[in-house]
Structures are given as C-alpha cells and as structure tokens.
mmCIF file of C-alpha atoms in Angstrom:
data_model
loop_
_atom_site.group_PDB
_atom_site.id
_atom_site.type_symbol
_atom_site.label_atom_id
_atom_site.label_comp_id
_atom_site.label_asym_id
_atom_site.label_seq_id
_atom_site.Cartn_x
_atom_site.Cartn_y
_atom_site.Cartn_z
ATOM 1 C CA UNK A 234 127.865 115.225 94.062
ATOM 2 C CA UNK A 235 126.142 112.029 95.140
ATOM 3 C CA UNK A 236 122.424 112.078 94.537
ATOM 4 C CA UNK A 237 120.142 109.236 95.515
ATOM 5 C CA UNK A 238 116.588 108.618 96.638
ATOM 6 C CA UNK A 239 115.261 106.499 99.505
ATOM 7 C CA UNK A 240 111.768 105.133 99.988
ATOM 8 C CA UNK A 241 110.606 105.008 103.616
ATOM 9 C CA UNK A 242 107.646 102.864 104.660
ATOM 10 C CA UNK A 243 105.634 102.927 107.895
ATOM 11 C CA UNK A 244 103.281 99.959 107.468
ATOM 12 C CA UNK A 245 99.858 99.597 109.072
ATOM 13 C CA UNK A 246 96.807 97.514 108.221
ATOM 14 C CA UNK A 247 94.596 100.643 108.017
ATOM 15 C CA UNK A 248 97.035 103.438 107.143
ATOM 16 C CA UNK A 249 100.497 102.940 105.664
ATOM 17 C CA UNK A 250 102.840 105.917 105.469
ATOM 18 C CA UNK A 251 105.010 106.163 102.359
ATOM 19 C CA UNK A 252 107.690 108.781 101.702
ATOM 20 C CA UNK A 253 110.554 109.379 99.289
ATOM 21 C CA UNK A 254 113.536 111.557 100.237
ATOM 22 C CA UNK A 255 116.307 112.680 97.900
ATOM 23 C CA UNK A 256 119.849 113.212 99.151
ATOM 24 C CA UNK A 257 121.940 115.679 97.132
ATOM 25 C CA UNK A 258 125.389 116.221 98.625
ATOM 26 C CA UNK A 259 124.704 117.377 102.193
ATOM 27 C CA UNK A 260 121.084 118.340 101.561
ATOM 28 C CA UNK A 261 117.813 116.445 101.809
ATOM 29 C CA UNK A 262 114.711 117.078 99.709
ATOM 30 C CA UNK A 263 111.122 115.890 99.933
ATOM 31 C CA UNK A 264 110.164 114.069 96.733
ATOM 32 C CA UNK A 265 106.839 112.516 97.659
ATOM 33 C CA UNK A 266 104.838 111.419 100.684
ATOM 34 C CA UNK A 267 101.368 110.107 101.319
ATOM 35 C CA UNK A 268 99.179 108.160 103.712
ATOM 36 C CA UNK A 269 97.885 105.068 101.941
ATOM 37 C CA UNK A 270 94.407 104.377 103.317
ATOM 38 C CA UNK A 271 93.626 100.712 102.751
ATOM 39 C CA UNK A 272 89.859 101.200 103.116
ATOM 40 C CA UNK A 273 87.226 99.166 104.929
ATOM 41 C CA UNK A 274 87.245 96.037 102.759
ATOM 42 C CA UNK A 275 88.378 92.587 103.821
ATOM 43 C CA UNK A 276 92.020 92.042 104.738
ATOM 44 C CA UNK A 277 92.951 90.685 101.295
ATOM 45 C CA UNK A 278 91.715 93.732 99.435
ATOM 46 C CA UNK A 279 93.342 96.083 101.981
ATOM 47 C CA UNK A 280 96.655 94.314 101.384
ATOM 48 C CA UNK A 281 96.223 94.688 97.620
ATOM 49 C CA UNK A 282 95.756 98.478 98.035
ATOM 50 C CA UNK A 283 98.982 98.762 100.072
ATOM 51 C CA UNK A 284 100.980 96.609 97.647
ATOM 52 C CA UNK A 285 99.767 98.352 94.506
ATOM 53 C CA UNK A 286 100.208 101.857 95.901
ATOM 54 C CA UNK A 287 103.796 101.182 97.030
ATOM 55 C CA UNK A 288 104.619 99.719 93.624
ATOM 56 C CA UNK A 289 103.138 102.834 91.969
ATOM 57 C CA UNK A 290 105.236 105.167 94.166
ATOM 58 C CA UNK A 291 108.382 103.180 93.282
ATOM 59 C CA UNK A 292 107.497 103.423 89.572
ATOM 60 C CA UNK A 293 106.945 107.179 89.847
ATOM 61 C CA UNK A 294 109.835 108.158 92.135
ATOM 62 C CA UNK A 295 112.514 105.556 91.247
ATOM 63 C CA UNK A 296 114.185 105.260 94.659
ATOM 64 C CA UNK A 297 117.585 103.511 94.917
ATOM 65 C CA UNK A 298 116.843 101.798 98.221
ATOM 66 C CA UNK A 299 114.157 101.420 100.873
ATOM 67 C CA UNK A 300 113.838 101.464 104.647
ATOM 68 C CA UNK A 301 111.078 100.164 106.872
ATOM 69 C CA UNK A 302 110.474 100.402 110.593
ATOM 70 C CA UNK A 303 111.365 97.331 112.674
ATOM 71 C CA UNK A 304 108.503 96.272 114.888
ATOM 72 C CA UNK A 305 108.951 95.393 118.532
ATOM 73 C CA UNK A 306 105.719 94.720 120.270
ATOM 74 C CA UNK A 307 105.093 93.426 123.715
ATOM 75 C CA UNK A 308 101.397 93.988 122.928
ATOM 76 C CA UNK A 309 98.967 91.326 121.775
ATOM 77 C CA UNK A 310 99.861 88.660 119.190
ATOM 78 C CA UNK A 311 96.686 89.233 117.137
ATOM 79 C CA UNK A 312 97.628 92.873 116.474
ATOM 80 C CA UNK A 313 101.184 91.766 115.617
ATOM 81 C CA UNK A 314 99.805 89.182 113.193
ATOM 82 C CA UNK A 315 97.662 91.731 111.320
ATOM 83 C CA UNK A 316 100.465 94.307 111.229
ATOM 84 C CA UNK A 317 102.697 91.518 109.875
ATOM 85 C CA UNK A 318 100.343 91.084 106.897
ATOM 86 C CA UNK A 319 100.672 94.759 105.942
ATOM 87 C CA UNK A 320 104.422 94.782 106.524
ATOM 88 C CA UNK A 321 104.814 91.612 104.464
ATOM 89 C CA UNK A 322 103.152 93.022 101.342
ATOM 90 C CA UNK A 323 105.045 96.317 101.760
ATOM 91 C CA UNK A 324 108.367 94.435 101.885
ATOM 92 C CA UNK A 325 107.301 92.321 98.908
ATOM 93 C CA UNK A 326 106.452 95.396 96.812
ATOM 94 C CA UNK A 327 109.937 96.845 97.431
ATOM 95 C CA UNK A 328 111.861 93.589 96.944
ATOM 96 C CA UNK A 329 110.039 92.789 93.702
ATOM 97 C CA UNK A 330 111.182 96.121 92.299
ATOM 98 C CA UNK A 331 114.775 95.187 93.111
ATOM 99 C CA UNK A 332 115.190 97.440 96.155
ATOM 100 C CA UNK A 333 117.294 96.403 99.136
ATOM 101 C CA UNK A 334 115.246 97.091 102.274
ATOM 102 C CA UNK A 335 116.938 98.238 105.485
ATOM 103 C CA UNK A 336 115.209 98.011 108.851
ATOM 104 C CA UNK A 337 115.471 100.492 111.711
ATOM 105 C CA UNK A 338 113.946 100.492 115.164
ATOM 106 C CA UNK A 339 111.699 103.369 116.256
ATOM 107 C CA UNK A 340 114.498 104.371 118.635
ATOM 108 C CA UNK A 341 117.065 104.599 115.819
ATOM 109 C CA UNK A 342 114.675 106.599 113.634
ATOM 110 C CA UNK A 343 113.845 109.111 116.374
ATOM 111 C CA UNK A 344 117.528 109.494 117.240
ATOM 112 C CA UNK A 345 118.387 110.142 113.593
ATOM 113 C CA UNK A 346 115.670 112.725 113.085
ATOM 114 C CA UNK A 347 115.153 114.409 116.461
ATOM 115 C CA UNK A 348 118.374 113.462 118.247
ATOM 116 C CA UNK A 349 116.526 111.719 121.082
ATOM 117 C CA UNK A 350 115.023 108.245 121.139
ATOM 118 C CA UNK A 351 112.321 109.462 123.508
ATOM 119 C CA UNK A 352 110.938 112.014 121.025
ATOM 120 C CA UNK A 353 107.163 112.250 120.620
ATOM 121 C CA UNK A 354 105.253 111.899 117.349
ATOM 122 C CA UNK A 355 104.784 115.685 117.087
ATOM 123 C CA UNK A 356 108.543 116.278 117.366
ATOM 124 C CA UNK A 357 109.169 113.803 114.533
ATOM 125 C CA UNK A 358 106.651 115.618 112.304
ATOM 126 C CA UNK A 359 108.216 118.978 113.143
ATOM 127 C CA UNK A 360 111.803 117.859 112.481
ATOM 128 C CA UNK A 361 110.893 116.092 109.237
ATOM 129 C CA UNK A 362 109.361 119.372 108.028
ATOM 130 C CA UNK A 363 112.497 121.322 109.019
ATOM 131 C CA UNK A 364 115.028 118.786 107.635
ATOM 132 C CA UNK A 365 113.240 118.551 104.288
ATOM 133 C CA UNK A 366 112.385 122.264 104.032
ATOM 134 C CA UNK A 367 108.683 121.529 103.662
ATOM 135 C CA UNK A 368 106.201 124.400 104.018
ATOM 136 C CA UNK A 369 103.888 122.350 106.250
ATOM 137 C CA UNK A 370 104.140 119.386 108.585
ATOM 138 C CA UNK A 371 103.335 116.093 106.853
ATOM 139 C CA UNK A 372 100.602 113.960 108.446
ATOM 140 C CA UNK A 373 101.847 111.551 111.095
ATOM 141 C CA UNK A 374 102.122 108.316 109.086
ATOM 142 C CA UNK A 375 103.743 110.097 106.135
ATOM 143 C CA UNK A 376 106.152 111.846 108.555
ATOM 144 C CA UNK A 377 107.114 108.501 110.103
ATOM 145 C CA UNK A 378 107.831 107.080 106.637
ATOM 146 C CA UNK A 379 109.940 110.127 105.695
ATOM 147 C CA UNK A 380 111.768 109.874 109.048
ATOM 148 C CA UNK A 381 112.588 106.240 108.284
ATOM 149 C CA UNK A 382 114.048 107.254 104.905
ATOM 150 C CA UNK A 383 116.061 110.066 106.544
ATOM 151 C CA UNK A 384 117.398 107.609 109.129
ATOM 152 C CA UNK A 385 118.618 105.349 106.320
ATOM 153 C CA UNK A 386 120.313 108.234 104.529
ATOM 154 C CA UNK A 387 122.061 109.260 107.765
ATOM 155 C CA UNK A 388 123.397 105.777 108.260
ATOM 156 C CA UNK A 389 126.906 105.929 106.838
ATOM 157 C CA UNK A 390 126.993 102.384 105.590
ATOM 158 C CA UNK A 391 123.650 102.767 103.865
ATOM 159 C CA UNK A 392 124.666 106.054 102.260
ATOM 160 C CA UNK A 393 127.909 104.595 100.933
ATOM 161 C CA UNK A 394 126.142 101.599 99.451
ATOM 162 C CA UNK A 395 123.389 103.711 97.938
ATOM 163 C CA UNK A 396 125.712 106.255 96.389
ATOM 164 C CA UNK A 397 127.339 103.358 94.568
ATOM 165 C CA UNK A 398 123.940 102.106 93.442
ATOM 166 C CA UNK A 399 122.949 105.579 92.238
ATOM 167 C CA UNK A 400 126.185 105.924 90.283
ATOM 168 C CA UNK A 401 125.661 102.535 88.637
ATOM 169 C CA UNK A 402 122.147 103.677 87.850
ATOM 170 C CA UNK A 403 123.396 106.926 86.292
ATOM 171 C CA UNK A 404 125.843 104.963 84.137
ATOM 172 C CA UNK A 405 123.050 102.813 82.781
ATOM 173 C CA UNK A 406 120.712 105.786 82.297
ATOM 174 C CA UNK A 407 120.898 105.420 78.536
ATOM 175 C CA UNK A 408 119.407 101.946 78.748
ATOM 176 C CA UNK A 409 115.705 101.312 78.733
ATOM 177 C CA UNK A 410 114.471 101.182 82.282
ATOM 178 C CA UNK A 411 110.809 100.456 81.822
ATOM 179 C CA UNK B 268 77.545 67.497 88.076
ATOM 180 C CA UNK B 269 79.221 70.395 89.838
ATOM 181 C CA UNK B 270 82.962 70.459 89.428
ATOM 182 C CA UNK B 271 85.186 73.046 91.052
ATOM 183 C CA UNK B 272 88.682 73.421 92.466
ATOM 184 C CA UNK B 273 89.842 74.919 95.736
ATOM 185 C CA UNK B 274 93.292 76.159 96.660
ATOM 186 C CA UNK B 275 94.263 75.571 100.297
ATOM 187 C CA UNK B 276 97.149 77.458 101.903
ATOM 188 C CA UNK B 277 98.989 76.756 105.159
ATOM 189 C CA UNK B 278 101.350 79.745 105.433
ATOM 190 C CA UNK B 279 104.665 79.766 107.256
ATOM 191 C CA UNK B 280 107.743 81.968 106.987
ATOM 192 C CA UNK B 281 109.994 78.924 106.301
ATOM 193 C CA UNK B 282 107.619 76.363 104.765
ATOM 194 C CA UNK B 283 104.235 77.161 103.232
ATOM 195 C CA UNK B 284 101.920 74.283 102.344
ATOM 196 C CA UNK B 285 99.913 74.672 99.136
ATOM 197 C CA UNK B 286 97.293 72.229 97.854
ATOM 198 C CA UNK B 287 94.565 72.138 95.216
ATOM 199 C CA UNK B 288 91.557 69.808 95.565
ATOM 200 C CA UNK B 289 88.919 69.185 92.909
ATOM 201 C CA UNK B 290 85.320 68.437 93.863
ATOM 202 C CA UNK B 291 83.345 66.426 91.295
ATOM 203 C CA UNK B 292 79.828 65.610 92.469
ATOM 204 C CA UNK B 293 80.326 63.801 95.780
ATOM 205 C CA UNK B 294 83.997 62.947 95.149
ATOM 206 C CA UNK B 295 87.234 64.737 95.934
ATOM 207 C CA UNK B 296 90.443 64.517 93.907
ATOM 208 C CA UNK B 297 94.015 65.602 94.545
ATOM 209 C CA UNK B 298 95.120 68.027 91.829
ATOM 210 C CA UNK B 299 98.391 69.345 93.209
ATOM 211 C CA UNK B 300 100.220 69.831 96.490
ATOM 212 C CA UNK B 301 103.638 70.980 97.546
ATOM 213 C CA UNK B 302 105.685 72.409 100.380
ATOM 214 C CA UNK B 303 107.050 75.788 99.314
ATOM 215 C CA UNK B 304 110.445 76.174 100.982
ATOM 216 C CA UNK B 305 111.224 79.868 101.183
ATOM 217 C CA UNK B 306 114.976 79.317 101.632
ATOM 218 C CA UNK B 307 117.495 80.947 103.938
ATOM 219 C CA UNK B 308 117.565 84.420 102.406
ATOM 220 C CA UNK B 309 116.366 87.617 104.058
ATOM 221 C CA UNK B 310 112.698 87.987 104.886
ATOM 222 C CA UNK B 311 111.922 89.989 101.726
ATOM 223 C CA UNK B 312 113.277 87.363 99.365
ATOM 224 C CA UNK B 313 111.532 84.555 101.321
ATOM 225 C CA UNK B 314 108.244 86.435 100.910
ATOM 226 C CA UNK B 315 108.866 86.791 97.170
ATOM 227 C CA UNK B 316 109.335 82.998 96.870
ATOM 228 C CA UNK B 317 106.017 82.334 98.650
ATOM 229 C CA UNK B 318 104.131 84.932 96.585
ATOM 230 C CA UNK B 319 105.518 83.824 93.231
ATOM 231 C CA UNK B 320 105.030 80.107 93.898
ATOM 232 C CA UNK B 321 101.390 80.568 94.946
ATOM 233 C CA UNK B 322 100.723 82.671 91.848
ATOM 234 C CA UNK B 323 102.307 79.941 89.703
ATOM 235 C CA UNK B 324 100.116 77.234 91.286
ATOM 236 C CA UNK B 325 97.012 79.367 90.650
ATOM 237 C CA UNK B 326 98.080 79.832 87.014
ATOM 238 C CA UNK B 327 98.646 76.105 86.568
ATOM 239 C CA UNK B 328 95.648 74.716 88.482
ATOM 240 C CA UNK B 329 93.001 77.440 87.980
ATOM 241 C CA UNK B 330 91.152 77.079 91.292
ATOM 242 C CA UNK B 331 87.735 78.759 91.718
ATOM 243 C CA UNK B 332 88.296 79.788 95.318
ATOM 244 C CA UNK B 333 90.837 79.651 98.116
ATOM 245 C CA UNK B 334 90.956 78.860 101.832
ATOM 246 C CA UNK B 335 93.590 79.691 104.409
ATOM 247 C CA UNK B 336 93.990 78.732 108.050
ATOM 248 C CA UNK B 337 92.970 81.333 110.619
ATOM 249 C CA UNK B 338 95.708 81.936 113.144
ATOM 250 C CA UNK B 339 95.053 82.093 116.866
ATOM 251 C CA UNK B 340 98.170 82.403 118.878
ATOM 252 C CA UNK B 341 98.606 83.008 122.527
ATOM 253 C CA UNK B 342 102.341 82.575 121.843
ATOM 254 C CA UNK B 343 104.824 85.384 121.343
ATOM 255 C CA UNK B 344 104.066 88.515 119.298
ATOM 256 C CA UNK B 345 107.336 88.341 117.339
ATOM 257 C CA UNK B 346 106.452 84.904 115.921
ATOM 258 C CA UNK B 347 102.947 86.169 115.111
ATOM 259 C CA UNK B 348 104.440 89.176 113.314
ATOM 260 C CA UNK B 349 106.688 87.024 111.101
ATOM 261 C CA UNK B 350 103.914 84.535 110.356
ATOM 262 C CA UNK B 351 101.728 87.530 109.459
ATOM 263 C CA UNK B 352 104.248 88.539 106.761
ATOM 264 C CA UNK B 353 103.988 85.117 105.084
ATOM 265 C CA UNK B 354 100.216 85.000 105.458
ATOM 266 C CA UNK B 355 99.913 88.518 104.031
ATOM 267 C CA UNK B 356 101.739 87.748 100.790
ATOM 268 C CA UNK B 357 99.842 84.432 100.453
ATOM 269 C CA UNK B 358 96.515 86.273 100.776
ATOM 270 C CA UNK B 359 97.730 88.920 98.327
ATOM 271 C CA UNK B 360 98.695 86.304 95.721
ATOM 272 C CA UNK B 361 95.189 84.788 95.862
ATOM 273 C CA UNK B 362 93.282 88.083 95.921
ATOM 274 C CA UNK B 363 95.266 89.487 93.000
ATOM 275 C CA UNK B 364 94.210 86.495 90.897
ATOM 276 C CA UNK B 365 90.578 87.278 91.697
ATOM 277 C CA UNK B 366 90.025 84.478 94.231
ATOM 278 C CA UNK B 367 87.763 84.916 97.251
ATOM 279 C CA UNK B 368 89.649 83.627 100.287
ATOM 280 C CA UNK B 369 87.789 81.873 103.123
ATOM 281 C CA UNK B 370 89.349 81.439 106.558
ATOM 282 C CA UNK B 371 88.950 78.439 108.857
ATOM 283 C CA UNK B 372 90.309 77.762 112.333
ATOM 284 C CA UNK B 373 92.508 74.702 112.936
ATOM 285 C CA UNK B 374 89.582 73.270 114.934
ATOM 286 C CA UNK B 375 87.170 73.605 111.987
ATOM 287 C CA UNK B 376 89.693 72.063 109.591
ATOM 288 C CA UNK B 377 90.400 69.053 111.829
ATOM 289 C CA UNK B 378 86.678 68.513 112.407
ATOM 290 C CA UNK B 379 86.004 68.619 108.664
ATOM 291 C CA UNK B 380 88.770 66.174 107.791
ATOM 292 C CA UNK B 381 89.119 63.861 110.806
ATOM 293 C CA UNK B 382 85.793 64.442 112.567
ATOM 294 C CA UNK B 383 87.477 65.571 115.793
ATOM 295 C CA UNK B 384 88.937 68.969 116.619
ATOM 296 C CA UNK B 385 91.546 67.313 118.830
ATOM 297 C CA UNK B 386 93.072 65.283 115.961
ATOM 298 C CA UNK B 387 96.859 65.118 115.730
ATOM 299 C CA UNK B 388 98.943 66.094 112.691
ATOM 300 C CA UNK B 389 99.431 62.418 111.718
ATOM 301 C CA UNK B 390 95.673 61.815 111.670
ATOM 302 C CA UNK B 391 95.180 64.799 109.361
ATOM 303 C CA UNK B 392 97.836 63.442 106.954
ATOM 304 C CA UNK B 393 96.247 60.001 107.031
ATOM 305 C CA UNK B 394 92.683 61.223 106.412
ATOM 306 C CA UNK B 395 93.761 63.597 103.634
ATOM 307 C CA UNK B 396 95.371 60.614 101.890
ATOM 308 C CA UNK B 397 92.197 58.520 102.317
ATOM 309 C CA UNK B 398 89.738 61.271 101.329
ATOM 310 C CA UNK B 399 91.685 62.158 98.190
ATOM 311 C CA UNK B 400 92.573 58.570 97.265
ATOM 312 C CA UNK B 401 96.290 59.344 97.226
ATOM 313 C CA UNK B 402 98.762 56.458 97.149
ATOM 314 C CA UNK B 403 100.938 58.023 99.857
ATOM 315 C CA UNK B 404 100.560 60.477 102.703
ATOM 316 C CA UNK B 405 101.422 64.036 101.700
ATOM 317 C CA UNK B 406 104.067 65.807 103.813
ATOM 318 C CA UNK B 407 102.673 67.654 106.804
ATOM 319 C CA UNK B 408 102.469 71.210 105.459
ATOM 320 C CA UNK B 409 101.017 70.055 102.138
ATOM 321 C CA UNK B 410 98.498 67.880 104.040
ATOM 322 C CA UNK B 411 97.436 70.858 106.164
ATOM 323 C CA UNK B 412 96.890 72.919 103.002
ATOM 324 C CA UNK B 413 94.851 70.140 101.370
ATOM 325 C CA UNK B 414 92.855 69.735 104.607
ATOM 326 C CA UNK B 415 92.053 73.455 104.527
ATOM 327 C CA UNK B 416 90.769 73.118 100.940
ATOM 328 C CA UNK B 417 88.688 70.043 101.897
ATOM 329 C CA UNK B 418 87.205 71.964 104.842
ATOM 330 C CA UNK B 419 86.120 74.739 102.473
ATOM 331 C CA UNK B 420 84.542 72.257 100.059
ATOM 332 C CA UNK B 421 82.644 70.621 102.944
ATOM 333 C CA UNK B 422 81.268 73.959 104.046
ATOM 334 C CA UNK B 423 77.831 74.107 102.458
ATOM 335 C CA UNK B 424 77.790 77.833 101.895
ATOM 336 C CA UNK B 425 81.228 77.783 100.317
ATOM 337 C CA UNK B 426 80.326 74.868 98.048
ATOM 338 C CA UNK B 427 77.149 76.580 96.854
ATOM 339 C CA UNK B 428 78.968 79.792 96.090
ATOM 340 C CA UNK B 429 81.816 77.999 94.340
ATOM 341 C CA UNK B 430 79.595 75.800 92.204
ATOM 342 C CA UNK B 431 78.027 79.008 90.911
ATOM 343 C CA UNK B 432 81.467 80.465 90.228
ATOM 344 C CA UNK B 433 82.565 77.291 88.421
ATOM 345 C CA UNK B 434 79.441 77.361 86.251
ATOM 346 C CA UNK B 435 79.994 81.002 85.359
ATOM 347 C CA UNK B 436 83.559 80.045 84.539
ATOM 348 C CA UNK B 437 82.434 77.188 82.286
ATOM 349 C CA UNK B 438 80.072 79.549 80.453
ATOM 350 C CA UNK B 439 82.931 81.914 79.711
ATOM 351 C CA UNK B 440 85.302 79.093 78.723
ATOM 352 C CA UNK B 441 85.286 80.224 75.119
ATOM 353 C CA UNK B 442 86.850 83.533 76.100
ATOM 354 C CA UNK B 443 90.554 84.052 76.374
ATOM 355 C CA UNK B 444 91.654 83.425 79.928
ATOM 356 C CA UNK B 445 95.328 84.061 79.768
#
C-alpha cells in the first residue's frame, strides 16, 4: 500500500493556511493543519514567522511533496506584490527542505475537493472535513491549504511521482534523516 | 569617526542587485557589489539562489543595516506578484540576520544619488561610480543596489541610528560573532 504525505499551503501576508494530508491506499487522513498568523509587525518580521512556521511543520510532519495555490489576480498590483512576498517565503521554506512544489489554480482545487469550480468557501471547508474524516470543520485558511494538498494527491501524475518518492524514503529509513 | 556599512538590495526574479557601501566620516567606499542571476530553474529554486546569495554577502561583509527599493507599479498584477516573491525572500534573508531594513522609493534614491528624481539609469550608474570612487561603472542592477545603500546613508535618521548600531557592534567586538 502506497503511503505518502503532502503539505498544502495557502499563503497570505496576514494569515497563511498550512495543512498536511496523508494518503494511505485509497484513503486520506488529516495529519496536521493550522492558520499561521504573522502578527502585526513589519513585513520582514511577518515573513520570518511564515517561513519559520512552515519549516517547523515540515520538520514535524515530514511530507514527501508540497502544493501551493496559483494566484490569478485582476485586482490591484500592490496587493499582488504583498501576497507575492508571503508566497515567496512559503515556496522557499518548502524548496529548502527538498520538497517539489506543485501549483494548482483555485478552480482546480475546488473541482478536486467539491467537484465544482464554482464552489464557495463553506463548501470547501465542509468537503475537506468529510474527505479527511475530521470531527469538525477546519478554519477557512487551514481548509484551503488541506484542499490544495488533497488536489495534489488526486492528481494522478503527482500521486505516481510521490509514491515513488515515499518508497525511496522508506528504503532509506534506516539512514539518519536529521 | 563613525564607520558603518549598509547593504542595498534591488530585487528582481531574474537578476537581483546587491551592494554594500561603507560610510567612514564624510566618505563613502565600495565594499562589494554583484548581480545575482537566479538562473532558468523553476521559481522556487530561483528564490533559493537569491536568498542564499544575500545571506552569503551579509556573512562576508557584515553590514549594520539594509535598504531595499520600494515598489510602486501601475503595471500588471502578475509581474508584481512575481517581483513580490523575490523581494520577500530578499527581505527575509536580511531580517533573519538581524538587520533592520529601510525602504526608499525610486524617486528618493535618484534624488539622493543624482540630485534629480527624473534621472535615467545611466546617470545613476555614473554617479554611483563617482560617489564611491570606483574605477568603472557597476552594472545596472548592482548600481541600483549601491544607490539604495547610499540613499540610506544620506538619510539623517538612518545614519544616526546606524552609527549607534555600529558603535554597539564595536563594543561587542571581543565576543564571538560567528
């Protein structure tokens, strides 16, 4: 039975959702999720909070791959610039720990989790709870991060690649992996 | 005589300018400058190059503070988003090494270096060479980074604050600073 874990990230300059989902055979399990609140400090210190917290989650949960939401914004460039800062340090945290990072659009994520690209935020939270057998709905940013991880697991190509990575990982389990 | 060093950063997703300027009394000196080329890899690995190179420059040159260009863009949100990624990891690299990071608009930087906010890129390169007594003009991105550092040094408040930091640093020079 193929078992592997995926880290999902929903970056934001104030709140970044982080979630880890485990795939065992045909089943999905919730490993960890949280809303990283970057605080009210200057941008630099907010970025440091996001970066350090994502690195800590990777250390604790040992995912085999990561997925992050693609951003399409017709909105204002200043908001895109600030969101880019948060997304940049999130990507960096994953890449520096050796994780390949896949990107999915909001449409792809909603389709994977709810079955419809037009799904609302509440539907995503509800379906994440159901798919992962959680006893309560995760908060919105955490749910979006978990949904992103689920989307990656459902993507055949990703799953194939990750199963291979997990097997390689299992083979080297005797080695130090500090 | 107050002596301190400032790191200037001109972030870009392809090329990031990095420069370190030393202020000794009334004089400015070129310590280091380079254009960090992030390569043709995926965005994550380009961000890792920028982050690691800036950390290495900080390790080598030991600046007392940092300055980065503020970004105002009426242009397209997608370009702002990508630039934000590069700027985010640059800010992170400085903040994680304990540097306060000041931000200046392109207008402020040109005024500080050339005396006119409408100065062209070539004028900035020329004046950076003159002000730092360099024997050749630095490449454009490196010149913009050095200009950003010079702007910070010329800002009275910044200089005052940094002189204090440099003195505190000198007092603790006997301690290990690895």
